[in-house]
PDB file of C-alpha atoms and ligand atoms in Angstrom:
ATOM      1  CA  MET A  14     118.269 110.445 124.029  1.00 96.00           C
ATOM      2  CA  ARG A  15     115.928 107.525 122.411  1.00 95.00           C
ATOM      3  CA  GLU A  16     117.794 104.357 124.116  1.00 97.00           C
ATOM      4  CA  THR A  17     115.429 101.679 122.286  1.00 96.00           C
ATOM      5  CA  SER A  18     113.843 101.857 118.464  1.00 96.00           C
ATOM      6  CA  LEU A  19     111.267  99.638 117.370  1.00 98.00           C
ATOM      7  CA  SER A  20     110.989  98.622 113.368  1.00 98.00           C
ATOM      8  CA  PRO A  21     109.011  96.728 111.410  1.00 98.00           C
ATOM      9  CA  HIS A  22     111.766  94.155 111.772  1.00 98.00           C
ATOM     10  CA  ASP A  23     111.402  93.623 115.262  1.00 98.00           C
ATOM     11  CA  LEU A  24     107.948  92.017 114.419  1.00 98.00           C
ATOM     12  CA  ILE A  25     106.790  88.295 113.571  1.00 98.00           C
ATOM     13  CA  TRP A  26     102.891  88.022 112.754  1.00 98.00           C
ATOM     14  CA  PRO A  27     101.305  84.872 113.670  1.00 98.00           C
ATOM     15  CA  LEU A  28      98.395  84.004 111.062  1.00 98.00           C
ATOM     16  CA  PHE A  29      95.589  81.321 111.352  1.00 98.00           C
ATOM     17  CA  VAL A  30      95.197  78.811 108.473  1.00 98.00           C
ATOM     18  CA  THR A  31      91.533  77.155 108.029  1.00 97.00           C
ATOM     19  CA  GLY A  32      90.469  74.676 104.881  1.00 94.00           C
ATOM     20  CA  GLY A  33      88.623  75.533 101.853  1.00 86.00           C
ATOM     21  CA  ASP A  34      88.548  79.238 100.290  1.00 88.00           C
ATOM     22  CA  GLY A  35      88.180  82.471 101.644  1.00 91.00           C
ATOM     23  CA  GLU A  36      88.185  84.174 105.289  1.00 96.00           C
ATOM     24  CA  GLU A  37      87.050  83.746 108.886  1.00 97.00           C
ATOM     25  CA  PRO A  38      86.301  86.133 111.150  1.00 97.00           C
ATOM     26  CA  ILE A  39      87.383  85.032 114.650  1.00 97.00           C
ATOM     27  CA  ALA A  40      84.528  86.649 116.955  1.00 95.00           C
ATOM     28  CA  SER A  41      87.014  86.710 120.088  1.00 95.00           C
ATOM     29  CA  LEU A  42      89.737  88.308 117.972  1.00 97.00           C
ATOM     30  CA  PRO A  43      88.064  91.428 116.152  1.00 97.00           C
ATOM     31  CA  GLY A  44      90.231  92.182 113.539  1.00 97.00           C
ATOM     32  CA  VAL A  45      92.003  89.141 112.861  1.00 98.00           C
ATOM     33  CA  SER A  46      90.726  86.092 110.918  1.00 98.00           C
ATOM     34  CA  ARG A  47      91.717  82.306 109.627  1.00 98.00           C
ATOM     35  CA  TRP A  48      92.528  82.254 105.579  1.00 98.00           C
ATOM     36  CA  GLY A  49      92.605  79.683 103.092  1.00 98.00           C
ATOM     37  CA  VAL A  50      95.688  78.317 101.840  1.00 97.00           C
ATOM     38  CA  CYS A  51      95.809  80.682  98.793  1.00 95.00           C
ATOM     39  CA  GLN A  52      94.296  83.970 100.948  1.00 97.00           C
ATOM     40  CA  ILE A  53      97.631  83.350 103.528  1.00 97.00           C
ATOM     41  CA  VAL A  54      99.717  83.902 100.430  1.00 98.00           C
ATOM     42  CA  GLU A  55      98.331  87.098 100.174  1.00 98.00           C
ATOM     43  CA  GLN A  56      98.592  88.121 103.947  1.00 98.00           C
ATOM     44  CA  ALA A  57     102.413  86.755 103.886  1.00 98.00           C
ATOM     45  CA  ARG A  58     102.880  89.084 100.673  1.00 98.00           C
ATOM     46  CA  ALA A  59     101.404  92.206 102.601  1.00 98.00           C
ATOM     47  CA  ALA A  60     103.677  91.196 105.742  1.00 98.00           C
ATOM     48  CA  ARG A  61     106.819  90.944 103.410  1.00 98.00           C
ATOM     49  CA  ASP A  62     105.449  94.173 101.539  1.00 98.00           C
ATOM     50  CA  ALA A  63     105.626  96.075 105.100  1.00 98.00           C
ATOM     51  CA  HIS A  64     109.462  94.764 106.105  1.00 98.00           C
ATOM     52  CA  ILE A  65     108.146  92.125 108.469  1.00 98.00           C
ATOM     53  CA  PRO A  66     110.482  89.535 108.305  1.00 98.00           C
ATOM     54  CA  ALA A  67     108.688  86.522 109.330  1.00 98.00           C
ATOM     55  CA  VAL A  68     104.986  84.925 109.681  1.00 98.00           C
ATOM     56  CA  ALA A  69     104.200  82.073 112.367  1.00 98.00           C
ATOM     57  CA  LEU A  70     101.147  79.729 111.241  1.00 98.00           C
ATOM     58  CA  PHE A  71      98.869  77.815 113.337  1.00 98.00           C
ATOM     59  CA  PRO A  72      95.993  76.136 111.554  1.00 97.00           C
ATOM     60  CA  ASN A  73      92.313  75.336 112.735  1.00 97.00           C
ATOM     61  CA  THR A  74      92.004  71.470 112.146  1.00 97.00           C
ATOM     62  CA  PRO A  75      88.644  70.462 110.431  1.00 96.00           C
ATOM     63  CA  ALA A  76      87.098  68.151 113.663  1.00 96.00           C
ATOM     64  CA  ASP A  77      87.029  64.890 111.444  1.00 97.00           C
ATOM     65  CA  ARG A  78      91.051  65.321 111.015  1.00 97.00           C
ATOM     66  CA  ARG A  79      91.550  65.755 115.022  1.00 97.00           C
ATOM     67  CA  SER A  80      92.220  62.333 116.836  1.00 97.00           C
ATOM     68  CA  PRO A  81      93.190  61.520 120.325  1.00 97.00           C
ATOM     69  CA  ASP A  82      97.230  60.805 119.210  1.00 97.00           C
ATOM     70  CA  GLY A  83      96.864  64.275 117.349  1.00 97.00           C
ATOM     71  CA  ALA A  84      98.707  62.100 114.068  1.00 98.00           C
ATOM     72  CA  GLU A  85      97.453  65.065 111.639  1.00 98.00           C
ATOM     73  CA  ALA A  86     100.112  67.022 113.256  1.00 98.00           C
ATOM     74  CA  HIS A  87     102.725  64.457 111.016  1.00 98.00           C
ATOM     75  CA  ASN A  88     100.600  64.735 107.863  1.00 98.00           C
ATOM     76  CA  PRO A  89     102.320  65.750 105.007  1.00 98.00           C
ATOM     77  CA  ASP A  90      99.378  67.632 103.281  1.00 98.00           C
ATOM     78  CA  ASN A  91      98.204  68.895 106.661  1.00 98.00           C
ATOM     79  CA  LEU A  92      96.788  72.607 106.108  1.00 98.00           C
ATOM     80  CA  VAL A  93      99.900  74.190 107.716  1.00 98.00           C
ATOM     81  CA  CYS A  94     102.108  72.297 105.311  1.00 98.00           C
ATOM     82  CA  GLN A  95      99.821  73.206 102.318  1.00 98.00           C
ATOM     83  CA  ALA A  96     100.413  76.992 103.709  1.00 98.00           C
ATOM     84  CA  ILE A  97     103.951  76.557 104.025  1.00 98.00           C
ATOM     85  CA  ARG A  98     104.228  75.331 100.514  1.00 98.00           C
ATOM     86  CA  ALA A  99     102.048  77.922  99.243  1.00 98.00           C
ATOM     87  CA  ILE A 100     104.058  80.939 100.787  1.00 98.00           C
ATOM     88  CA  LYS A 101     107.473  79.454  99.951  1.00 98.00           C
ATOM     89  CA  ASP A 102     106.606  78.857  96.197  1.00 98.00           C
ATOM     90  CA  ALA A 103     105.247  82.354  96.099  1.00 98.00           C
ATOM     91  CA  LEU A 104     107.930  84.067  97.876  1.00 98.00           C
ATOM     92  CA  GLY A 105     110.880  81.911  98.736  1.00 97.00           C
ATOM     93  CA  ASP A 106     113.106  83.642 100.613  1.00 96.00           C
ATOM     94  CA  ASP A 107     111.532  86.930 100.865  1.00 97.00           C
ATOM     95  CA  ILE A 108     109.674  86.012 104.226  1.00 98.00           C
ATOM     96  CA  GLY A 109     110.617  83.565 106.743  1.00 98.00           C
ATOM     97  CA  VAL A 110     107.937  81.022 107.739  1.00 98.00           C
ATOM     98  CA  ILE A 111     107.891  79.690 111.183  1.00 98.00           C
ATOM     99  CA  ALA A 112     105.932  76.646 111.747  1.00 98.00           C
ATOM    100  CA  ASP A 113     104.343  75.859 115.445  1.00 98.00           C
ATOM    101  CA  VAL A 114     105.386  72.386 116.786  1.00 98.00           C
ATOM    102  CA  ALA A 115     102.372  71.124 119.304  1.00 98.00           C
ATOM    103  CA  LEU A 116      99.360  69.170 119.078  1.00 98.00           C
ATOM    104  CA  ASP A 117      96.621  71.067 120.353  1.00 97.00           C
ATOM    105  CA  PRO A 118      95.516  71.959 117.257  1.00 97.00           C
ATOM    106  CA  TYR A 119      95.397  68.108 116.255  1.00 98.00           C
ATOM    107  CA  THR A 120      93.947  66.392 119.264  1.00 97.00           C
ATOM    108  CA  SER A 121      90.456  65.465 119.938  1.00 96.00           C
ATOM    109  CA  HIS A 122      90.909  66.736 124.106  1.00 97.00           C
ATOM    110  CA  GLY A 123      92.604  69.902 123.030  1.00 96.00           C
ATOM    111  CA  GLN A 124      95.711  68.786 125.171  1.00 97.00           C
ATOM    112  CA  ASP A 125      99.559  69.911 123.550  1.00 97.00           C
ATOM    113  CA  GLY A 126     100.415  66.653 124.121  1.00 97.00           C
ATOM    114  CA  LEU A 127      99.166  62.618 124.299  1.00 97.00           C
ATOM    115  CA  ILE A 128      97.299  61.812 127.546  1.00 97.00           C
ATOM    116  CA  ASP A 129      96.836  59.198 129.739  1.00 96.00           C
ATOM    117  CA  ALA A 130      93.393  57.220 130.630  1.00 95.00           C
ATOM    118  CA  ALA A 131      93.037  60.025 133.625  1.00 95.00           C
ATOM    119  CA  GLY A 132      93.993  62.717 131.155  1.00 95.00           C
ATOM    120  CA  TYR A 133      97.338  63.353 132.442  1.00 96.00           C
ATOM    121  CA  VAL A 134      99.818  64.372 129.546  1.00 97.00           C
ATOM    122  CA  LEU A 135     102.625  61.896 129.069  1.00 97.00           C
ATOM    123  CA  ASN A 136     106.137  64.143 128.439  1.00 98.00           C
ATOM    124  CA  ASP A 137     108.436  61.049 126.584  1.00 98.00           C
ATOM    125  CA  GLU A 138     105.400  59.687 124.560  1.00 98.00           C
ATOM    126  CA  THR A 139     104.725  63.145 123.141  1.00 98.00           C
ATOM    127  CA  VAL A 140     108.250  64.028 122.630  1.00 98.00           C
ATOM    128  CA  ASP A 141     108.259  61.238 119.903  1.00 98.00           C
ATOM    129  CA  VAL A 142     105.435  62.524 117.943  1.00 98.00           C
ATOM    130  CA  LEU A 143     106.609  66.273 118.187  1.00 98.00           C
ATOM    131  CA  MET A 144     109.920  65.134 116.546  1.00 98.00           C
ATOM    132  CA  GLN A 145     107.753  63.684 113.832  1.00 98.00           C
ATOM    133  CA  GLN A 146     105.559  66.522 113.702  1.00 98.00           C
ATOM    134  CA  ALA A 147     108.796  68.915 113.460  1.00 98.00           C
ATOM    135  CA  VAL A 148     110.743  66.742 110.603  1.00 98.00           C
ATOM    136  CA  THR A 149     107.159  66.975 108.494  1.00 98.00           C
ATOM    137  CA  LEU A 150     107.415  70.883 108.814  1.00 98.00           C
ATOM    138  CA  ALA A 151     110.853  71.002 108.231  1.00 98.00           C
ATOM    139  CA  HIS A 152     109.979  69.178 104.737  1.00 98.00           C
ATOM    140  CA  ALA A 153     107.467  71.089 103.766  1.00 98.00           C
ATOM    141  CA  GLY A 154     109.455  74.083 103.817  1.00 98.00           C
ATOM    142  CA  ALA A 155     109.528  75.823 107.512  1.00 98.00           C
ATOM    143  CA  ASP A 156     112.568  78.018 108.105  1.00 98.00           C
ATOM    144  CA  ILE A 157     112.033  78.175 111.727  1.00 98.00           C
ATOM    145  CA  VAL A 158     110.119  75.063 114.172  1.00 98.00           C
ATOM    146  CA  ALA A 159     108.959  77.005 117.194  1.00 98.00           C
ATOM    147  CA  PRO A 160     107.623  74.260 119.824  1.00 98.00           C
ATOM    148  CA  SER A 161     105.001  75.392 121.901  1.00 97.00           C
ATOM    149  CA  ASP A 162     104.312  72.728 123.790  1.00 97.00           C
ATOM    150  CA  MET A 163     106.280  72.931 126.932  1.00 97.00           C
ATOM    151  CA  MET A 164     107.424  69.113 127.032  1.00 97.00           C
ATOM    152  CA  ASP A 165     110.797  68.689 128.889  1.00 97.00           C
ATOM    153  CA  GLY A 166     113.235  67.005 126.687  1.00 98.00           C
ATOM    154  CA  ARG A 167     112.325  68.282 123.066  1.00 98.00           C
ATOM    155  CA  ILE A 168     114.699  70.446 122.060  1.00 98.00           C
ATOM    156  CA  GLY A 169     117.528  68.082 122.332  1.00 98.00           C
ATOM    157  CA  ALA A 170     115.172  65.338 120.598  1.00 98.00           C
ATOM    158  CA  ILE A 171     113.689  67.652 117.857  1.00 98.00           C
ATOM    159  CA  ARG A 172     117.475  69.131 116.993  1.00 98.00           C
ATOM    160  CA  GLY A 173     118.630  65.781 116.742  1.00 98.00           C
ATOM    161  CA  ALA A 174     115.524  64.699 114.431  1.00 98.00           C
ATOM    162  CA  LEU A 175     116.011  67.678 112.229  1.00 98.00           C
ATOM    163  CA  ASP A 176     120.024  66.920 111.458  1.00 98.00           C
ATOM    164  CA  HIS A 177     118.822  63.292 110.861  1.00 98.00           C
ATOM    165  CA  ALA A 178     116.744  64.108 108.473  1.00 98.00           C
ATOM    166  CA  GLY A 179     119.004  66.255 106.499  1.00 98.00           C
ATOM    167  CA  GLU A 180     117.244  69.544 107.894  1.00 98.00           C
ATOM    168  CA  SER A 181     120.368  71.163 109.850  1.00 98.00           C
ATOM    169  CA  ARG A 182     119.770  74.229 108.422  1.00 98.00           C
ATOM    170  CA  VAL A 183     116.264  74.592 110.224  1.00 98.00           C
ATOM    171  CA  GLN A 184     116.260  76.895 113.459  1.00 98.00           C
ATOM    172  CA  ILE A 185     114.419  76.154 116.713  1.00 98.00           C
ATOM    173  CA  MET A 186     112.997  79.015 118.467  1.00 98.00           C
ATOM    174  CA  SER A 187     111.718  77.423 121.613  1.00 98.00           C
ATOM    175  CA  TYR A 188     108.912  78.615 123.676  1.00 98.00           C
ATOM    176  CA  ALA A 189     110.889  78.191 126.719  1.00 98.00           C
ATOM    177  CA  ALA A 190     109.129  79.814 129.500  1.00 98.00           C
ATOM    178  CA  LYS A 191     105.829  79.447 128.636  1.00 98.00           C
ATOM    179  CA  TYR A 192     102.740  80.314 131.295  1.00 98.00           C
ATOM    180  CA  ALA A 193      99.908  78.583 132.240  1.00 98.00           C
ATOM    181  CA  SER A 194      97.980  81.945 131.352  1.00 98.00           C
ATOM    182  CA  ALA A 195      94.236  83.069 131.141  1.00 97.00           C
ATOM    183  CA  PHE A 196      95.315  84.942 128.457  1.00 98.00           C
ATOM    184  CA  TYR A 197      95.089  82.457 125.485  1.00 97.00           C
ATOM    185  CA  GLY A 198      91.257  82.403 125.304  1.00 96.00           C
ATOM    186  CA  PRO A 199      91.074  83.929 121.832  1.00 97.00           C
ATOM    187  CA  PHE A 200      93.816  81.975 120.441  1.00 96.00           C
ATOM    188  CA  ARG A 201      92.069  78.416 121.526  1.00 95.00           C
ATOM    189  CA  ASP A 202      88.893  80.061 119.379  1.00 95.00           C
ATOM    190  CA  ALA A 203      91.260  80.509 116.550  1.00 95.00           C
ATOM    191  CA  VAL A 204      92.467  76.842 116.531  1.00 94.00           C
ATOM    192  CA  GLY A 205      88.971  75.221 117.646  1.00 93.00           C
ATOM    193  CA  SER A 206      90.081  73.775 120.560  1.00 94.00           C
ATOM    194  CA  ARG A 207      88.736  75.831 123.271  1.00 92.00           C
ATOM    195  CA  GLY A 208      85.549  73.769 123.304  1.00 92.00           C
ATOM    196  CA  LEU A 209      87.440  70.213 123.529  1.00 95.00           C
ATOM    197  CA  LEU A 210      89.682  71.276 126.311  1.00 93.00           C
ATOM    198  CA  LYS A 211      89.220  69.650 129.762  1.00 87.00           C
ATOM    199  CA  GLY A 212      91.105  71.245 132.463  1.00 89.00           C
ATOM    200  CA  ASP A 213      94.203  73.092 131.989  1.00 94.00           C
ATOM    201  CA  LYS A 214      97.449  73.181 130.809  1.00 97.00           C
ATOM    202  CA  ARG A 215      99.476  73.305 134.483  1.00 97.00           C
ATOM    203  CA  SER A 216     101.101  69.974 134.427  1.00 96.00           C
ATOM    204  CA  TYR A 217     103.417  71.441 131.665  1.00 97.00           C
ATOM    205  CA  GLN A 218     103.062  75.325 131.265  1.00 97.00           C
ATOM    206  CA  MET A 219     104.698  76.992 134.096  1.00 98.00           C
ATOM    207  CA  ASP A 220     103.155  79.074 137.296  1.00 98.00           C
ATOM    208  CA  PRO A 221     102.607  82.619 136.697  1.00 98.00           C
ATOM    209  CA  ALA A 222     103.815  83.045 140.201  1.00 98.00           C
ATOM    210  CA  ASN A 223     107.491  81.811 139.176  1.00 98.00           C
ATOM    211  CA  ALA A 224     110.166  83.508 137.598  1.00 98.00           C
ATOM    212  CA  ARG A 225     113.730  81.807 138.733  1.00 97.00           C
ATOM    213  CA  GLU A 226     111.827  78.798 136.853  1.00 98.00           C
ATOM    214  CA  ALA A 227     112.011  80.584 133.741  1.00 98.00           C
ATOM    215  CA  LEU A 228     115.436  80.697 133.749  1.00 98.00           C
ATOM    216  CA  ARG A 229     115.931  76.969 134.692  1.00 98.00           C
ATOM    217  CA  GLU A 230     113.969  76.241 131.725  1.00 98.00           C
ATOM    218  CA  VAL A 231     116.011  78.447 129.285  1.00 98.00           C
ATOM    219  CA  ALA A 232     119.293  77.250 130.557  1.00 98.00           C
ATOM    220  CA  MET A 233     117.605  73.537 129.367  1.00 98.00           C
ATOM    221  CA  ASP A 234     116.510  74.413 125.963  1.00 98.00           C
ATOM    222  CA  VAL A 235     120.004  76.320 125.575  1.00 98.00           C
ATOM    223  CA  ASP A 236     121.663  73.671 126.230  1.00 98.00           C
ATOM    224  CA  GLU A 237     119.768  71.310 124.114  1.00 98.00           C
ATOM    225  CA  GLY A 238     120.335  73.499 121.284  1.00 98.00           C
ATOM    226  CA  ALA A 239     117.815  76.043 120.918  1.00 98.00           C
ATOM    227  CA  ASP A 240     118.571  78.833 118.426  1.00 98.00           C
ATOM    228  CA  SER A 241     116.298  81.337 120.091  1.00 98.00           C
ATOM    229  CA  VAL A 242     113.969  81.520 122.983  1.00 98.00           C
ATOM    230  CA  MET A 243     110.200  83.307 123.653  1.00 98.00           C
ATOM    231  CA  VAL A 244     108.496  84.316 126.673  1.00 98.00           C
ATOM    232  CA  LYS A 245     105.034  84.206 126.556  1.00 98.00           C
ATOM    233  CA  PRO A 246     102.267  85.899 127.377  1.00 98.00           C
ATOM    234  CA  GLY A 247     104.172  89.189 126.531  1.00 98.00           C
ATOM    235  CA  LEU A 248     103.431  92.667 128.628  1.00 97.00           C
ATOM    236  CA  PRO A 249     102.732  91.021 131.988  1.00 98.00           C
ATOM    237  CA  TYR A 250     105.961  89.272 132.074  1.00 98.00           C
ATOM    238  CA  LEU A 251     108.170  91.849 130.993  1.00 98.00           C
ATOM    239  CA  ASP A 252     110.247  90.980 134.174  1.00 98.00           C
ATOM    240  CA  ILE A 253     110.841  87.904 132.622  1.00 98.00           C
ATOM    241  CA  VAL A 254     111.926  88.729 129.322  1.00 98.00           C
ATOM    242  CA  ALA A 255     114.468  91.172 130.946  1.00 98.00           C
ATOM    243  CA  MET A 256     115.939  88.696 133.005  1.00 98.00           C
ATOM    244  CA  ILE A 257     116.369  86.352 130.526  1.00 98.00           C
ATOM    245  CA  ALA A 258     118.074  88.966 128.346  1.00 98.00           C
ATOM    246  CA  THR A 259     120.482  90.132 130.751  1.00 98.00           C
ATOM    247  CA  THR A 260     121.429  86.197 131.356  1.00 98.00           C
ATOM    248  CA  PHE A 261     121.523  84.135 128.434  1.00 98.00           C
ATOM    249  CA  ASP A 262     123.560  85.189 124.840  1.00 96.00           C
ATOM    250  CA  LEU A 263     120.778  84.263 122.620  1.00 97.00           C
ATOM    251  CA  PRO A 264     118.293  85.815 121.317  1.00 98.00           C
ATOM    252  CA  VAL A 265     114.897  86.582 123.778  1.00 98.00           C
ATOM    253  CA  TYR A 266     111.374  86.925 121.887  1.00 98.00           C
ATOM    254  CA  ALA A 267     108.174  87.821 123.412  1.00 98.00           C
ATOM    255  CA  TYR A 268     104.602  86.777 122.333  1.00 98.00           C
ATOM    256  CA  GLN A 269     101.961  89.578 122.745  1.00 98.00           C
ATOM    257  CA  VAL A 270      99.322  86.797 122.865  1.00 98.00           C
ATOM    258  CA  SER A 271      95.299  86.605 121.982  1.00 98.00           C
ATOM    259  CA  GLY A 272      94.118  87.965 124.897  1.00 98.00           C
ATOM    260  CA  GLU A 273      96.667  91.025 125.405  1.00 98.00           C
ATOM    261  CA  TYR A 274      95.472  91.495 121.684  1.00 98.00           C
ATOM    262  CA  ALA A 275      91.798  91.726 122.915  1.00 98.00           C
ATOM    263  CA  MET A 276      92.574  93.792 125.808  1.00 98.00           C
ATOM    264  CA  ILE A 277      93.495  96.622 123.739  1.00 98.00           C
ATOM    265  CA  GLU A 278      90.838  96.068 120.835  1.00 98.00           C
ATOM    266  CA  ALA A 279      88.309  96.286 123.568  1.00 98.00           C
ATOM    267  CA  ALA A 280      89.688  99.424 125.682  1.00 98.00           C
ATOM    268  CA  VAL A 281      89.782 101.009 122.032  1.00 98.00           C
ATOM    269  CA  ALA A 282      86.402  99.995 121.560  1.00 97.00           C
ATOM    270  CA  ALA A 283      85.451 101.367 124.803  1.00 98.00           C
ATOM    271  CA  GLY A 284      86.601 104.349 123.754  1.00 98.00           C
ATOM    272  CA  ALA A 285      89.126 104.359 127.049  1.00 97.00           C
ATOM    273  CA  ALA A 286      92.655 104.574 124.339  1.00 97.00           C
ATOM    274  CA  GLU A 287      93.763 105.398 120.835  1.00 98.00           C
ATOM    275  CA  ARG A 288      94.812 102.648 119.017  1.00 98.00           C
ATOM    276  CA  ASP A 289      97.628 103.664 117.223  1.00 98.00           C
ATOM    277  CA  ALA A 290      99.352 104.877 120.142  1.00 98.00           C
ATOM    278  CA  LEU A 291      98.617 101.585 122.363  1.00 98.00           C
ATOM    279  CA  ILE A 292     100.305  99.540 119.557  1.00 98.00           C
ATOM    280  CA  LEU A 293     103.359 101.381 119.198  1.00 98.00           C
ATOM    281  CA  GLU A 294     103.707 101.801 122.959  1.00 98.00           C
ATOM    282  CA  THR A 295     103.314  97.992 123.992  1.00 98.00           C
ATOM    283  CA  LEU A 296     105.691  97.142 121.174  1.00 98.00           C
ATOM    284  CA  THR A 297     108.005  99.682 122.349  1.00 98.00           C
ATOM    285  CA  ALA A 298     108.160  98.465 125.776  1.00 98.00           C
ATOM    286  CA  PHE A 299     109.030  94.963 124.367  1.00 98.00           C
ATOM    287  CA  LYS A 300     112.107  96.208 123.364  1.00 98.00           C
ATOM    288  CA  ARG A 301     112.929  98.184 125.988  1.00 98.00           C
ATOM    289  CA  ALA A 302     112.942  95.365 128.140  1.00 98.00           C
ATOM    290  CA  GLY A 303     115.360  93.285 125.693  1.00 98.00           C
ATOM    291  CA  ALA A 304     113.448  91.465 123.779  1.00 98.00           C
ATOM    292  CA  SER A 305     114.977  91.066 119.975  1.00 98.00           C
ATOM    293  CA  GLY A 306     111.327  91.030 118.699  1.00 98.00           C
ATOM    294  CA  VAL A 307     107.703  90.219 119.404  1.00 98.00           C
ATOM    295  CA  LEU A 308     104.915  88.187 118.338  1.00 98.00           C
ATOM    296  CA  THR A 309     101.877  90.022 117.740  1.00 98.00           C
ATOM    297  CA  TYR A 310      98.641  90.012 116.150  1.00 98.00           C
ATOM    298  CA  HIS A 311      99.416  93.778 115.460  1.00 98.00           C
ATOM    299  CA  ALA A 312     102.368  93.101 113.305  1.00 98.00           C
ATOM    300  CA  LEU A 313     100.646  94.720 110.076  1.00 98.00           C
ATOM    301  CA  ASP A 314      98.926  97.646 111.625  1.00 98.00           C
ATOM    302  CA  ALA A 315     102.346  98.000 113.525  1.00 98.00           C
ATOM    303  CA  ALA A 316     104.635  98.090 110.438  1.00 98.00           C
ATOM    304  CA  ARG A 317     102.332 100.316 108.491  1.00 98.00           C
ATOM    305  CA  LEU A 318     102.472 102.696 111.202  1.00 98.00           C
ATOM    306  CA  LEU A 319     106.319 102.250 111.173  1.00 98.00           C
ATOM    307  CA  ASN A 320     106.786 102.983 107.606  1.00 97.00           C
ATOM    308  CA  GLY A 321     104.611 105.780 107.773  1.00 92.00           C
TER     309      GLY A 321
HETATM  310  C1  LIG B  20      99.633  76.163 122.263  1.00 93.60           C
HETATM  311  C2  LIG B  20      99.913  77.822 121.736  1.00 93.60           C
HETATM  312  C3  LIG B  20      98.942  78.310 122.723  1.00 93.60           C
HETATM  313  C4  LIG B  20      98.982  79.522 121.817  1.00 93.60           C
HETATM  314  C5  LIG B  20     100.059  79.358 120.681  1.00 93.60           C
HETATM  315  N1  LIG B  20     100.548  78.210 120.890  1.00 93.60           N
HETATM  316  C6  LIG B  20      97.622  78.365 123.339  1.00 93.60           C
HETATM  317  C7  LIG B  20      97.861  77.343 124.447  1.00 93.60           C
HETATM  318  O1  LIG B  20      98.757  76.729 125.009  1.00 93.60           O
HETATM  319  O2  LIG B  20      96.764  76.689 125.484  1.00 93.60           O
HETATM  320  C8  LIG B  20      98.372  81.107 122.164  1.00 93.60           C
HETATM  321  C9  LIG B  20      99.187  82.419 121.543  1.00 93.60           C
HETATM  322  C10 LIG B  20      97.697  83.305 121.789  1.00 93.60           C
HETATM  323  O3  LIG B  20      97.056  83.292 123.046  1.00 93.60           O
HETATM  324  O4  LIG B  20      98.097  84.186 121.137  1.00 93.60           O
HETATM  325  N2  LIG B  20     100.714  75.276 121.508  1.00 93.60           N
END
């Protein structure tokens, strides 16, 4: 009688890359660490072994490599490119690699794009840099690039840049309906941008009060050539996931973001709920709402539970 099912194939595991060797725990994300490039390969191998089809990579860029123009984003030797090459060398097509396209891990001001003197994020100037970043990630071996910046017009521009650079096989997963949310705090700790960011991201991320606008955002990205779209955050926005899944004919993913993960872990630590049950119930809810898959920091634990 069960209408939906959850399997490890529905999960994408976000991973944080750091310089040097080893593991750096993240205080606001208990149980999640940043990993050196060698260790990230072992994490990807564990994901592959648990039948998770893809990992999504985010870097903690060293401070001396951050700049107002975020140029490190298109350095072919940046941390994410090193990690992509290492994973692909070790595991090939056994695991998909999704690389985030946005400037916030690389800018000295923590915004996802270039800013003017007043701190306002400049759309079209940013899109030019995102095109270079996407091509750099594709050349390093990314299977999917995932623009999370929410600039307008970047999907079409990135598609054109990829095709022009001979990377027509690389897919685009668009963060199409991404809200200016209070749930991103631990992620900003993980990529080292929380202390740098002044102000907020409301001039380009969406207003949590808006639903119909999400349909317009998705329609534009579909029109520009997105292969799949994403809604973010996850659980508080399941109505948006459901609306998009019934309106559009392409895969829709949801991102159970860092603040959601932290809430679950805090509830468990407080003795308020049982961890495994919370993980499986929340992830099943995404599938019930119509999501094709979920990005979640619980992916490996969930996959291991599902694999028995
Ligand atoms: C930024 C980006 C963010 C996340 C993924 N990409 C944060 C933000 O927009 O400030 C958040 C993910 C999470 O909270 O887990 N390009």
